[in-house]
mmCIF file of C-alpha atoms in Angstrom:
data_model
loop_
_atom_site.group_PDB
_atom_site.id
_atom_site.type_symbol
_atom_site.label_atom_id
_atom_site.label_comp_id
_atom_site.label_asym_id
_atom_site.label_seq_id
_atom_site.Cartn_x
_atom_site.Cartn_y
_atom_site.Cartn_z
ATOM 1 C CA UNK Y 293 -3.081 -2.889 -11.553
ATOM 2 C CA UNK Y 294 -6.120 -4.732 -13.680
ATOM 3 C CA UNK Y 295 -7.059 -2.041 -15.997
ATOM 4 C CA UNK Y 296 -10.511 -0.303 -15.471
ATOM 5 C CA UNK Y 297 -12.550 -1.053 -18.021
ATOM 6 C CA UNK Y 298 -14.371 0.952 -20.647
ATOM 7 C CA UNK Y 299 -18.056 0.468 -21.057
ATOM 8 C CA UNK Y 300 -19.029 -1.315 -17.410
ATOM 9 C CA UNK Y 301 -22.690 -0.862 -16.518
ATOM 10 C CA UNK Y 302 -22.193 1.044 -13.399
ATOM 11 C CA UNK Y 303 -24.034 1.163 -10.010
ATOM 12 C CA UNK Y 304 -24.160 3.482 -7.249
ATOM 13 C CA UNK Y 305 -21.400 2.755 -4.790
ATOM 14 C CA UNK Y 306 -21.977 3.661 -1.046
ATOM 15 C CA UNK Y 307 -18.928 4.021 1.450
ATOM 16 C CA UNK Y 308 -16.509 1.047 2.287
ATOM 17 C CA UNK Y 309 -18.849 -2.043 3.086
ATOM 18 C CA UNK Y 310 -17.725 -4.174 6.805
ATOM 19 C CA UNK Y 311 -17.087 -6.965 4.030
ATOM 20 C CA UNK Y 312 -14.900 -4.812 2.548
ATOM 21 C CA UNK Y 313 -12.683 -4.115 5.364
ATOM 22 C CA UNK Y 314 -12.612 -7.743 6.241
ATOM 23 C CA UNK Y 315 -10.890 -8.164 2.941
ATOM 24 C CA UNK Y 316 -8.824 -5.399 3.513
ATOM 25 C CA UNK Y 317 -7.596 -7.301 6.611
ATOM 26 C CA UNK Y 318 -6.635 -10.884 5.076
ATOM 27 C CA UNK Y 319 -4.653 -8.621 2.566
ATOM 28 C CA UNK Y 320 -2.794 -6.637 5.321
ATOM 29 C CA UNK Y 321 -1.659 -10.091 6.357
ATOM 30 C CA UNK Y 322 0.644 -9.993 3.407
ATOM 31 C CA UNK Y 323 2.260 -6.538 5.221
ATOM 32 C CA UNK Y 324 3.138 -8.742 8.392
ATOM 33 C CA UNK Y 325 4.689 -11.587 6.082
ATOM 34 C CA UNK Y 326 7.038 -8.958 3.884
ATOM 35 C CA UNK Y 327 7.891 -7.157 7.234
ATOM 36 C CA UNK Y 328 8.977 -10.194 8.817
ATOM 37 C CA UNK Y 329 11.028 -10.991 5.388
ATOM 38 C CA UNK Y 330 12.385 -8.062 5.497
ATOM 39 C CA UNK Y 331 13.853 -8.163 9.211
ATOM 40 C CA UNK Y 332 14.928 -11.633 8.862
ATOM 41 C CA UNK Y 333 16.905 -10.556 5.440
ATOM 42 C CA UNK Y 334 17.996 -6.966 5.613
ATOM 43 C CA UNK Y 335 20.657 -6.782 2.694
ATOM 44 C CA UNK Y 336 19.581 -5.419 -0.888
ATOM 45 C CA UNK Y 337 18.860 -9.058 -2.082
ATOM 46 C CA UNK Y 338 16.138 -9.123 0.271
ATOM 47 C CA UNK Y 339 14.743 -5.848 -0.280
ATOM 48 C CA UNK Y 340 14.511 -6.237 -3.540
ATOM 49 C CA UNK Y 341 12.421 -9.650 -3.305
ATOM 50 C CA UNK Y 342 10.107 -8.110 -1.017
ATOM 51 C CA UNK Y 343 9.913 -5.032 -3.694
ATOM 52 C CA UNK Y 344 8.924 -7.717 -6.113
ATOM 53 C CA UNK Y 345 6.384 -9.611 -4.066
ATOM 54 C CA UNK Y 346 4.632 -5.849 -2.793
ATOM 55 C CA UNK Y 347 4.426 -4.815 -6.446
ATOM 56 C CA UNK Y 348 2.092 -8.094 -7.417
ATOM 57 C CA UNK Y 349 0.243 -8.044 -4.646
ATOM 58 C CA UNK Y 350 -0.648 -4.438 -4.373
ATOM 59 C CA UNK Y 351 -1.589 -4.274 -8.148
ATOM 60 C CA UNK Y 352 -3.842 -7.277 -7.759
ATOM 61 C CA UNK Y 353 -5.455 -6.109 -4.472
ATOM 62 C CA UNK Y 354 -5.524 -2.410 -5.741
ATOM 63 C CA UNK Y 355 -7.355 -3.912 -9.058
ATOM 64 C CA UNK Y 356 -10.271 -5.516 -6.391
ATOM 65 C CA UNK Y 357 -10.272 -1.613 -4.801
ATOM 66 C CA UNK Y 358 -11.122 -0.331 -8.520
ATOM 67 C CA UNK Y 359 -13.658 -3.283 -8.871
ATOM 68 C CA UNK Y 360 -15.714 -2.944 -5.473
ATOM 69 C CA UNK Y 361 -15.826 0.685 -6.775
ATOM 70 C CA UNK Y 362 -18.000 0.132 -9.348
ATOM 71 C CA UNK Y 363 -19.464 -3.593 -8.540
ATOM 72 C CA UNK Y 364 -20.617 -3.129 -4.958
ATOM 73 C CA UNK Y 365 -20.715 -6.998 -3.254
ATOM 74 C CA UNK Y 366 -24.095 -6.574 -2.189
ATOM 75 C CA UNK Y 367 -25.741 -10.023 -3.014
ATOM 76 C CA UNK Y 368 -24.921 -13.673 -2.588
ATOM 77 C CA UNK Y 369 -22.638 -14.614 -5.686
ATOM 78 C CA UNK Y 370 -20.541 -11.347 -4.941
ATOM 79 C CA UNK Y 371 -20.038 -12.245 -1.443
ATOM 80 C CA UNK Y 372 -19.454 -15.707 -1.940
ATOM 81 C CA UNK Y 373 -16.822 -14.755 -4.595
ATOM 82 C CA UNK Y 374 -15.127 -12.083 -2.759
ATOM 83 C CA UNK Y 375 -14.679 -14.754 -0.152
ATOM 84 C CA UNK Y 376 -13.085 -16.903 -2.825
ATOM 85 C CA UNK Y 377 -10.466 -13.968 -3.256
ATOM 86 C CA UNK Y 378 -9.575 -13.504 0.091
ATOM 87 C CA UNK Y 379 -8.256 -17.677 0.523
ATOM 88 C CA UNK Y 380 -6.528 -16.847 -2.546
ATOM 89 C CA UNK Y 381 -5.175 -13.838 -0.754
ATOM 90 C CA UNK Y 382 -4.398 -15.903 2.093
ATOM 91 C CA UNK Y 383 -2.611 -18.116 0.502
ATOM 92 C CA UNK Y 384 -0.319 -15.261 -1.458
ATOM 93 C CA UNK Y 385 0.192 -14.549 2.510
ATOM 94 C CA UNK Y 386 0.996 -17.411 3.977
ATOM 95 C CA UNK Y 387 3.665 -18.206 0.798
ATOM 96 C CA UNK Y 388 5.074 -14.938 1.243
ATOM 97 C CA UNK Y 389 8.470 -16.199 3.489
ATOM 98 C CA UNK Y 390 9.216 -19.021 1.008
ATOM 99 C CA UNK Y 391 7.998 -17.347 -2.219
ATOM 100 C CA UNK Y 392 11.149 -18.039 -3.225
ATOM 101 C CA UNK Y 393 11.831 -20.952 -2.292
ATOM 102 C CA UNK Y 394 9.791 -24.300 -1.656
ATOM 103 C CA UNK Y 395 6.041 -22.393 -1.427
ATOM 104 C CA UNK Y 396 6.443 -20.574 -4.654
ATOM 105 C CA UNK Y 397 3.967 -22.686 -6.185
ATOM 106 C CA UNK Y 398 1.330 -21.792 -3.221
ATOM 107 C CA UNK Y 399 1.905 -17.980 -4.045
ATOM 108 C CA UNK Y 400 1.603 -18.419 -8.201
ATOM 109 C CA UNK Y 401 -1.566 -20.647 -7.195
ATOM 110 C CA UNK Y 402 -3.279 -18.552 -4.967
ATOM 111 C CA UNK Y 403 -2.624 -15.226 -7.250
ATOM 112 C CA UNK Y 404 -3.795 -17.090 -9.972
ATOM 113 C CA UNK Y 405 -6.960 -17.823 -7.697
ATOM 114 C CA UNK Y 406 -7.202 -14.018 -6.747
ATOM 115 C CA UNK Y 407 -6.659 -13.040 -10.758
ATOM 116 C CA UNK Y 408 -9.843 -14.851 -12.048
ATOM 117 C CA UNK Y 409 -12.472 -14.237 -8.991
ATOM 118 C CA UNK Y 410 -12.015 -10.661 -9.799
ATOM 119 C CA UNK Y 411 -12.163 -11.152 -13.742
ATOM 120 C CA UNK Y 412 -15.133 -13.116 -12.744
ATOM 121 C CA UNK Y 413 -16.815 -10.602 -10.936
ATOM 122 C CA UNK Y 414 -15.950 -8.078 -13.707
ATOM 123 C CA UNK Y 415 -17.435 -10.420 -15.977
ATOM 124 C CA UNK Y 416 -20.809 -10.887 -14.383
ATOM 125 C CA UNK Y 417 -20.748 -6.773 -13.750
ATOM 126 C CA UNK Y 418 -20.124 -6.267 -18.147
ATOM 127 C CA UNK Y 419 -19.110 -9.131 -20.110
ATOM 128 C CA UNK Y 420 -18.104 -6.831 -22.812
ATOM 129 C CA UNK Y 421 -15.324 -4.989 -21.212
ATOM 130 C CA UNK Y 422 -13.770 -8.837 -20.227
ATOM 131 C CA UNK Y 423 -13.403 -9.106 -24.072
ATOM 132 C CA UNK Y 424 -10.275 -5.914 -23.049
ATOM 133 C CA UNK Y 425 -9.048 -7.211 -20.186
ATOM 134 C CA UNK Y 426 -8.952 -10.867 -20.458
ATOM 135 C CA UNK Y 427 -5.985 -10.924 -22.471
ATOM 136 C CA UNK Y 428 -3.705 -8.776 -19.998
ATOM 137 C CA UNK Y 429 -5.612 -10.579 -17.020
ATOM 138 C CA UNK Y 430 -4.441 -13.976 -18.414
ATOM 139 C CA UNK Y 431 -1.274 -12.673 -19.343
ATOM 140 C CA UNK Y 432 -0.122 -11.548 -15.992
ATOM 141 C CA UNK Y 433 -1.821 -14.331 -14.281
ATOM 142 C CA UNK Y 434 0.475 -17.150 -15.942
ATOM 143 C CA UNK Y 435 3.442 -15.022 -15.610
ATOM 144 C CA UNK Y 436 2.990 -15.151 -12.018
ATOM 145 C CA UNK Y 437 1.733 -19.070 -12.102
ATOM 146 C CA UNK Y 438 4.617 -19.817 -14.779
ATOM 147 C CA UNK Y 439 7.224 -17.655 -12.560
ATOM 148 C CA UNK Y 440 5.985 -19.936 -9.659
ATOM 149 C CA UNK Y 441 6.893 -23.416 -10.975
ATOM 150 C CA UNK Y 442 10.640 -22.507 -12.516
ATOM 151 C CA UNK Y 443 13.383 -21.262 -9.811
ATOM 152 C CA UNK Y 444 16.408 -19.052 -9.215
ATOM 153 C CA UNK Y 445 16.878 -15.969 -12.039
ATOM 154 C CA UNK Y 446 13.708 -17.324 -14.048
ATOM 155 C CA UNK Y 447 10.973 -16.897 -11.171
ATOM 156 C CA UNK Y 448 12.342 -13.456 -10.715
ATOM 157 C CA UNK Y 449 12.630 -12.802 -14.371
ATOM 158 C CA UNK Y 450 9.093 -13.927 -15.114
ATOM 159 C CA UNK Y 451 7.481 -11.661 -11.975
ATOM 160 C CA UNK Y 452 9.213 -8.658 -13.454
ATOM 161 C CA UNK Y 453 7.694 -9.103 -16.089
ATOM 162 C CA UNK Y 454 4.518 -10.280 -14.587
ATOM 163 C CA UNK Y 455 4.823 -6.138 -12.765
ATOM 164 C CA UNK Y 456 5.444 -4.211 -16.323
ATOM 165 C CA UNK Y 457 2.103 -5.967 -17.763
ATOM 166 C CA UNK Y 458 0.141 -4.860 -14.537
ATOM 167 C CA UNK Y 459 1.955 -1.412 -14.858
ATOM 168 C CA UNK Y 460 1.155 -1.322 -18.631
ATOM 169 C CA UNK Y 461 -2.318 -2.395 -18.908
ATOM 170 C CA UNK Y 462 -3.474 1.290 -17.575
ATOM 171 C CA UNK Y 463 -2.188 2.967 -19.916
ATOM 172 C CA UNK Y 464 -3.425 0.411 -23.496
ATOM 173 C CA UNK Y 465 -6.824 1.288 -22.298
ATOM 174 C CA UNK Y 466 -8.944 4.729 -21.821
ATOM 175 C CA UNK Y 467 -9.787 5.246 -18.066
ATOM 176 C CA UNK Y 468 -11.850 8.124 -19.465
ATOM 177 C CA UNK Y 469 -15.226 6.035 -18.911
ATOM 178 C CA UNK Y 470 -14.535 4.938 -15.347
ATOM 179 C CA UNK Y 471 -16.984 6.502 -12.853
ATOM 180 C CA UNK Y 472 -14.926 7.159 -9.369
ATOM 181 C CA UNK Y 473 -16.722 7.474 -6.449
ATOM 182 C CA UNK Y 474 -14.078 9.800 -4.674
ATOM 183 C CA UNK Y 475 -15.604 8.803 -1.037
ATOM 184 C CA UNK Y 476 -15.423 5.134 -1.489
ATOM 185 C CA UNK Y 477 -11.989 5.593 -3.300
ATOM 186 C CA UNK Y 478 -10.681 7.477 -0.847
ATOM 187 C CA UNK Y 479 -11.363 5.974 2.465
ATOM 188 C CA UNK Y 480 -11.089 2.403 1.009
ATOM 189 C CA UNK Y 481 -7.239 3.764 0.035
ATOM 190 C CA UNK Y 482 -7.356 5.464 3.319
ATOM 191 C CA UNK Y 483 -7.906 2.030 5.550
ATOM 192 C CA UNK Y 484 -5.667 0.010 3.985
ATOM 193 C CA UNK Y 485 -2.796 2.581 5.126
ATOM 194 C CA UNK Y 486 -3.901 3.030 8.601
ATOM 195 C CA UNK Y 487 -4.434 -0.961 9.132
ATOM 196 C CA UNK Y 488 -0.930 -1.186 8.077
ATOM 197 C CA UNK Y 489 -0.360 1.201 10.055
ATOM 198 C CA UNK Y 490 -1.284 -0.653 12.884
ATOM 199 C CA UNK Y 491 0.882 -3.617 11.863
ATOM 200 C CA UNK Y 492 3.616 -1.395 12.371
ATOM 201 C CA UNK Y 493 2.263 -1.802 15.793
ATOM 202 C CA UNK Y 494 2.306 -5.321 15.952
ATOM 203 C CA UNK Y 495 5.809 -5.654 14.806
ATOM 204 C CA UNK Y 496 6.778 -3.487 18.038
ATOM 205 C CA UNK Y 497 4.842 -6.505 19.976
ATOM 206 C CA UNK Y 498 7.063 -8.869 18.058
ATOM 207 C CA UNK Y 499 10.225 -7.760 18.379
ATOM 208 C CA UNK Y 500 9.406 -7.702 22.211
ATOM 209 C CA UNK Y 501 8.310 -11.555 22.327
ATOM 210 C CA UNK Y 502 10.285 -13.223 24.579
ATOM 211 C CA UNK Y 503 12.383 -10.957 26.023
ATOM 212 C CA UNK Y 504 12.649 -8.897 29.483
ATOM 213 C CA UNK Y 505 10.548 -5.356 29.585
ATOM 214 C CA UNK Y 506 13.774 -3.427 30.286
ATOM 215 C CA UNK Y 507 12.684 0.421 30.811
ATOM 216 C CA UNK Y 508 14.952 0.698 27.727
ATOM 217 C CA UNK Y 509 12.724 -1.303 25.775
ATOM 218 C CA UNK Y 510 9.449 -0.225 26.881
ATOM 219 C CA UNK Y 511 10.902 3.615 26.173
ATOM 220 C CA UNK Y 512 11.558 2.042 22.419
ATOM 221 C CA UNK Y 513 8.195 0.610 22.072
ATOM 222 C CA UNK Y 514 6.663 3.738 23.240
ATOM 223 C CA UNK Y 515 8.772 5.900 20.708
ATOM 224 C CA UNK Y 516 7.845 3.268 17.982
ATOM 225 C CA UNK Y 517 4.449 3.635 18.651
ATOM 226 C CA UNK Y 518 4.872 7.860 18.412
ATOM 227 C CA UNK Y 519 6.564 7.300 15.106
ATOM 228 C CA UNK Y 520 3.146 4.897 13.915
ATOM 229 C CA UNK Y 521 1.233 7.639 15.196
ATOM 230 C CA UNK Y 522 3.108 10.418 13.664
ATOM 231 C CA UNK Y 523 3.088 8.995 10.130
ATOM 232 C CA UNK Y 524 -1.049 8.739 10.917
ATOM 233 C CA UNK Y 525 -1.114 12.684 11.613
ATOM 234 C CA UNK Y 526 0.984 12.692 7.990
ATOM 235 C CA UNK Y 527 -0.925 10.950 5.962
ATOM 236 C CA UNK Y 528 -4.810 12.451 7.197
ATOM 237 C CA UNK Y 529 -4.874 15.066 9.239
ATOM 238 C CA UNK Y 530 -7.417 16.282 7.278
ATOM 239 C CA UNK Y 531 -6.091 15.352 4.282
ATOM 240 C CA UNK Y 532 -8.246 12.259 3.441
ATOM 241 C CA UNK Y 533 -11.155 14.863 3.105
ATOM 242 C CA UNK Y 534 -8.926 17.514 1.040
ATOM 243 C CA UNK Y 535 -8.268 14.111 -1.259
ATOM 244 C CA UNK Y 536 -11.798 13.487 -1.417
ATOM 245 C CA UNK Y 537 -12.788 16.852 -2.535
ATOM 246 C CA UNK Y 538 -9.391 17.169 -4.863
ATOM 247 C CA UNK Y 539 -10.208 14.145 -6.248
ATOM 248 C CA UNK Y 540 -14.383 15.090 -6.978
ATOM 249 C CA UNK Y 541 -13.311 18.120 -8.384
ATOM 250 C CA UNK Y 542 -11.352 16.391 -11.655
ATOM 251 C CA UNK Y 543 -12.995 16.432 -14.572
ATOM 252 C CA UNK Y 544 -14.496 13.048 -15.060
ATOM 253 C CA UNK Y 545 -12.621 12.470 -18.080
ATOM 254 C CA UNK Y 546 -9.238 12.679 -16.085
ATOM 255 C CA UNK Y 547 -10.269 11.581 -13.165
ATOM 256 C CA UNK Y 548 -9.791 7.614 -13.796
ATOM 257 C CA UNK Y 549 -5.414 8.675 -14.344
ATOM 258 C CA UNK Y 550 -5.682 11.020 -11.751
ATOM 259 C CA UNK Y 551 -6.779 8.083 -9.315
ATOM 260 C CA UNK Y 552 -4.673 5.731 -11.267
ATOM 261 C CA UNK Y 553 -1.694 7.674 -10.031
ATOM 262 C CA UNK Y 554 -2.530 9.395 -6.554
ATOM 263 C CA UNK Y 555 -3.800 6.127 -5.266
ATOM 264 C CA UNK Y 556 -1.830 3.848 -7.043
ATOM 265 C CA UNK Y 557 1.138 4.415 -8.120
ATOM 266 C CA UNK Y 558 1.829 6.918 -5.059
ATOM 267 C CA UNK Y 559 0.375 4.101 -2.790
ATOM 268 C CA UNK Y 560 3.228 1.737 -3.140
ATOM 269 C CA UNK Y 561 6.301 3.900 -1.743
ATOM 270 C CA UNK Y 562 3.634 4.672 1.327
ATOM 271 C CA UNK Y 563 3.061 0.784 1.863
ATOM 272 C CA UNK Y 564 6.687 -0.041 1.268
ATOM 273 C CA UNK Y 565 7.756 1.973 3.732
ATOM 274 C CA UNK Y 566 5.362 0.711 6.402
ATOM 275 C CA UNK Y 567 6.802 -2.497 5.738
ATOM 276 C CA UNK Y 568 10.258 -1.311 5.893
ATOM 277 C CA UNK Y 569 9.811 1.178 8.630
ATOM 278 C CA UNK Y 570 7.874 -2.543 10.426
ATOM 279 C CA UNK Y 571 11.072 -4.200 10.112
ATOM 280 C CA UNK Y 572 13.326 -1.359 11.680
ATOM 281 C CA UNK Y 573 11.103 -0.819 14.357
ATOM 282 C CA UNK Y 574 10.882 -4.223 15.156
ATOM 283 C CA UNK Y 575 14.814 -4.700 15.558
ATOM 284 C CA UNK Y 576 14.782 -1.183 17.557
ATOM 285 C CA UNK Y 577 12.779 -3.054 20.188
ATOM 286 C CA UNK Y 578 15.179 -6.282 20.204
ATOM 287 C CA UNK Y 579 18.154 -3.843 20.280
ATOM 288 C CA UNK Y 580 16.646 -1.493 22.492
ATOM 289 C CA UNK Y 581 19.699 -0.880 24.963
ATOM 290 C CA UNK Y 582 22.627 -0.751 23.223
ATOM 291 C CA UNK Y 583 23.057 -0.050 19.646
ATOM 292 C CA UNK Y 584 21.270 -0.897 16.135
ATOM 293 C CA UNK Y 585 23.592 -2.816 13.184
ATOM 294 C CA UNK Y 586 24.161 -0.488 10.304
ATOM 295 C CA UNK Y 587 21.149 -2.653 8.444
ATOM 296 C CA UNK Y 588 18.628 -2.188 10.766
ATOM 297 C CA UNK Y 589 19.470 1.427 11.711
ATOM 298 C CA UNK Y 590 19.057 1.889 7.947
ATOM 299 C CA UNK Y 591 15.839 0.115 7.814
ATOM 300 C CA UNK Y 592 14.205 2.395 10.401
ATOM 301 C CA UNK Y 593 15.172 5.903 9.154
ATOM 302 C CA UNK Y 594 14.601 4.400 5.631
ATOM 303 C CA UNK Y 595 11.582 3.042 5.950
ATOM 304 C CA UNK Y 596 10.046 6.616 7.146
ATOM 305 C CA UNK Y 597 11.737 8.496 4.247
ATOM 306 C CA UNK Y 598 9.938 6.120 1.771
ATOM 307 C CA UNK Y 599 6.942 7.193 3.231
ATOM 308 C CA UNK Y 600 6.962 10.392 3.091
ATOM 309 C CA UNK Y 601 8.528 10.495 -0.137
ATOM 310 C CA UNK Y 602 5.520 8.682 -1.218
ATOM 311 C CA UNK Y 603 3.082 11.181 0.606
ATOM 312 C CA UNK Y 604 5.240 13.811 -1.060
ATOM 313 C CA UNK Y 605 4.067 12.013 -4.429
ATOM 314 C CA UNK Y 606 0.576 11.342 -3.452
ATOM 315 C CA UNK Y 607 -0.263 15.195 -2.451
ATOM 316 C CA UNK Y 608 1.814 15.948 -5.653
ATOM 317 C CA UNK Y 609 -0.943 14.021 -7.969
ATOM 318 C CA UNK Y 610 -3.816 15.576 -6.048
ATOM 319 C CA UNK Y 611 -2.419 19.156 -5.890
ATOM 320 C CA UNK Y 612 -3.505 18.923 -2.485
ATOM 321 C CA UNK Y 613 -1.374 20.087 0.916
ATOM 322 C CA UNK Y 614 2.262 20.957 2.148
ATOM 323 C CA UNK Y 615 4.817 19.296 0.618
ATOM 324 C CA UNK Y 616 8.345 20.687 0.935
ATOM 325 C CA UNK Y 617 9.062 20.328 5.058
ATOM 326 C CA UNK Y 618 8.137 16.418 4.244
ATOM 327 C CA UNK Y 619 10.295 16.588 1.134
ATOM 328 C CA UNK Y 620 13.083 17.619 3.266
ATOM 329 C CA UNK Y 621 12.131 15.402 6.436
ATOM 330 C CA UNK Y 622 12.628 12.385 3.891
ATOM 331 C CA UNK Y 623 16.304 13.154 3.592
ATOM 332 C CA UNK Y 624 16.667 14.907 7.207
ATOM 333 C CA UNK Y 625 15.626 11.155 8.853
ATOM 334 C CA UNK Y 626 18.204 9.340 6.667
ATOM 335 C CA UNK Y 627 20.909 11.242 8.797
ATOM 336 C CA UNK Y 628 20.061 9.858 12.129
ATOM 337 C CA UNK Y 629 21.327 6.337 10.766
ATOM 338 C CA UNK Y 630 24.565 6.987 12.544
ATOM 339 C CA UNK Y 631 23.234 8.206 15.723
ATOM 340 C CA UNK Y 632 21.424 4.392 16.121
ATOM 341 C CA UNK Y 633 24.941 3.027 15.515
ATOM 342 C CA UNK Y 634 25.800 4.548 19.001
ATOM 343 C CA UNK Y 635 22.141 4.712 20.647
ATOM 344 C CA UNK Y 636 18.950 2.802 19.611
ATOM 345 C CA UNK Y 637 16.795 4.930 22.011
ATOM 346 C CA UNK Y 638 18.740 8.056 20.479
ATOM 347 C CA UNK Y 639 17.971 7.022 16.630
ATOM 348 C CA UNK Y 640 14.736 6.874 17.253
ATOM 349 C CA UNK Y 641 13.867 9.660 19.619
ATOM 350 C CA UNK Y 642 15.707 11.904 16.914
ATOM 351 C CA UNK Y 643 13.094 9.952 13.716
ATOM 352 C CA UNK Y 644 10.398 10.899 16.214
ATOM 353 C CA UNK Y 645 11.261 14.685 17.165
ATOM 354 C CA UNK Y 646 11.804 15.157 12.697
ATOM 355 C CA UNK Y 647 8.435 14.210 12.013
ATOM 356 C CA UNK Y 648 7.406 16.169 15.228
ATOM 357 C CA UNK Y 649 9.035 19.188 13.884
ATOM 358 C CA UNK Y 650 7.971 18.553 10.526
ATOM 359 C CA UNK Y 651 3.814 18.755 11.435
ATOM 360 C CA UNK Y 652 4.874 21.752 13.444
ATOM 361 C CA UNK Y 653 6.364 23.632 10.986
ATOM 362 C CA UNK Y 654 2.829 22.676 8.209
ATOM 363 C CA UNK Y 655 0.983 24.133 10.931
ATOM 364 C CA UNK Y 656 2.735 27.440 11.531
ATOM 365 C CA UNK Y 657 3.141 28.192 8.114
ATOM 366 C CA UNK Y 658 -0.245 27.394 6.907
ATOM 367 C CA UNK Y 659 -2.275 30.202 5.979
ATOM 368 C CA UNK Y 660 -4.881 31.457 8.531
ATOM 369 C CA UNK Y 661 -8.579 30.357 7.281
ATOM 370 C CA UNK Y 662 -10.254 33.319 9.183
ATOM 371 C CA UNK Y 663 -7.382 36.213 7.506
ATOM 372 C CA UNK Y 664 -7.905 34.501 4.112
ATOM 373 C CA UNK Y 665 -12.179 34.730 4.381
ATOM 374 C CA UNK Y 666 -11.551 38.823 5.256
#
């Protein structure tokens, strides 16, 4: 992530703009292009690429989340320059299938693009904090670029390393100074997951394309979109106001590596596995009446563990919420994998009734708000 800066004049921030969300969208386009990645490579090789690709992006586009925070785009240069960053982030998107191959270039270009409109923005906002962050900025930026012109181990090699300088730069700064505005922060976090939510969606309509709307499929698609909806009814249900108020209620001095951590750090896991979860569900549909390969099985079942492993770790940094029935539905979907060996349909009616059981079991065991005020 671009560090926060120390010593930003500051403004007051209202609730996500509209322009906002519409950047939030062109960036969700990069969720379609790893999920589609991801189901046309399923083996470790190409998990681990899309790992790499998620990691850059998310820290870049989680960097313009911290900035909007404080620098609100509410004139004419902002705009304009925000609209600059989302072509770059169009073009990260449109790279994404052949980042590794002949569009590499494209992706180190555009991020490169995406890298100085929000140093730029930063700039105009305090041109003294630029004097900090240039250097890591920079740094990372030509990683990425210089990552983008070489090939095979060296591209890899040189985004790795790209990742530890966005992972590091947090922590050779104080975050101590920078003013969160928990509702922004929170519902801006909060949209991004539920519009990738609803890619999940799309993938269902993708994996249909083309072919014949068997009742088997159609009972698939339906399932997939209960397990979209289920991991919605995880990750709020009332939770994105408990985060809100969790959040306010951290002393300001801790509350920049509080966010740092709940939001982004936690965040990744819970986007990963909508991308992985994407990819499964997408097969499921394809598959729908027979039987899923081990790969795909794996990539359904696994991409809902990741999930909820990272909702485990993003209640865990707020101190907010139920965690262990999700802890334990993590590891209690991975054991369905060999039921969608035999049965599709089965595998994912069984994902579906574990996250089912899972909100049940929150609900009965939380404590009564009408015995707790006598």
């Amino acid at each position: 992530m671009t560090d926060p800066s120390v010593g930003v004049d500051r403004e007051p921030v209202v609730r996500v703009s509209t322009l906002e969300l519409f950047f939030d969208l062109v960036f969700v386009f990069t969720v379609t292009q790893l999920t589609a990645v991801l189901a046309g490579h399923p083996d470790w090789a190409g998990a681990g690429r899309v790992v790499v690709l998620l990691l850059m992006i998310w820290w870049m586009y989680d960097g313009y989340a911290w900035l909007t925070n404080t620098v609100a785009p509410t004139d004419h240069v902002r705009r304009g320059l925000l609209l600059l960053g989302m072509f770059g982030f169009l073009m990260i998107a449109l790279a994404v299938p052949g980042a590794y191959a002949g569009s590499g270039w494209v992706f180190g270009v555009g991020y490169f693009l995406v890298n100085a409109i929000h140093s730029g923005l930063l700039l105009r906002a305090s041109p003294a904090a630029m004097r900090q962050l240039a250097p890591l900025n920079l740094l990372s930026a030509a990683l990425v670029l210089g990552g983008s012109i070489v090939t095979g181990p060296w591209r890899t090699g040189l985004w790795v390393a790209a990742i530890a300088v966005m992972a590091v730069s947090p922590y050779l700064h104080p975050l101590s100074e920078w003013n969160i505005s928990s509702a922004h922060f929170v519902e801006r976090h909060g949209l991004i997951v539920i519009i990738a939510l609803g890619e999940s969606v799309v993938a269902i309509g993708a994996g249909a394309a083309g072919l014949d709307l068997t009742p088997a499929r159609l009972g698939v698609a339906g399932l997939g979109l209960v397990l979209s909806f289920l991991l919605w009814w995880l990750y709020f249900g009332g939770d994105d106001v408990r985060a809100e108020h969790a959040l306010d209620s951290v002393p300001s001095m801790r509350r920049g590596r509080t966010a740092l951590h709940a939001f982004g750090w936690a965040h990744v896991p819970l986007l990963l596995g909508v991308v992985v979860f994407a990819a499964g569900v997408k097969k499921a549909v394809v598959y729908a009446g027979g039987h899923l390969y081990p790969a795909y099985a794996l990539l359904l079942a696994g991409g809902v563990a990741i999930f909820l492993l990272g909702d485990v770790l993003f209640r865990y940094f707020l101190c907010i919420g139920p965690r262990r029935y999700r802890l334990i539905g993590a590891f209690a979907v991975l054991a369905t994998v060999p039921i969608g060996l035999v049965s599709t349909v089965g595998q994912v009616a069984a994902v579906a009734l574990l996250l089912a059981a899972v909100i049940t079991l929150e609900a009965h065991r939380a404590p009564n708000p009408a015995a707790t005020a006598h």
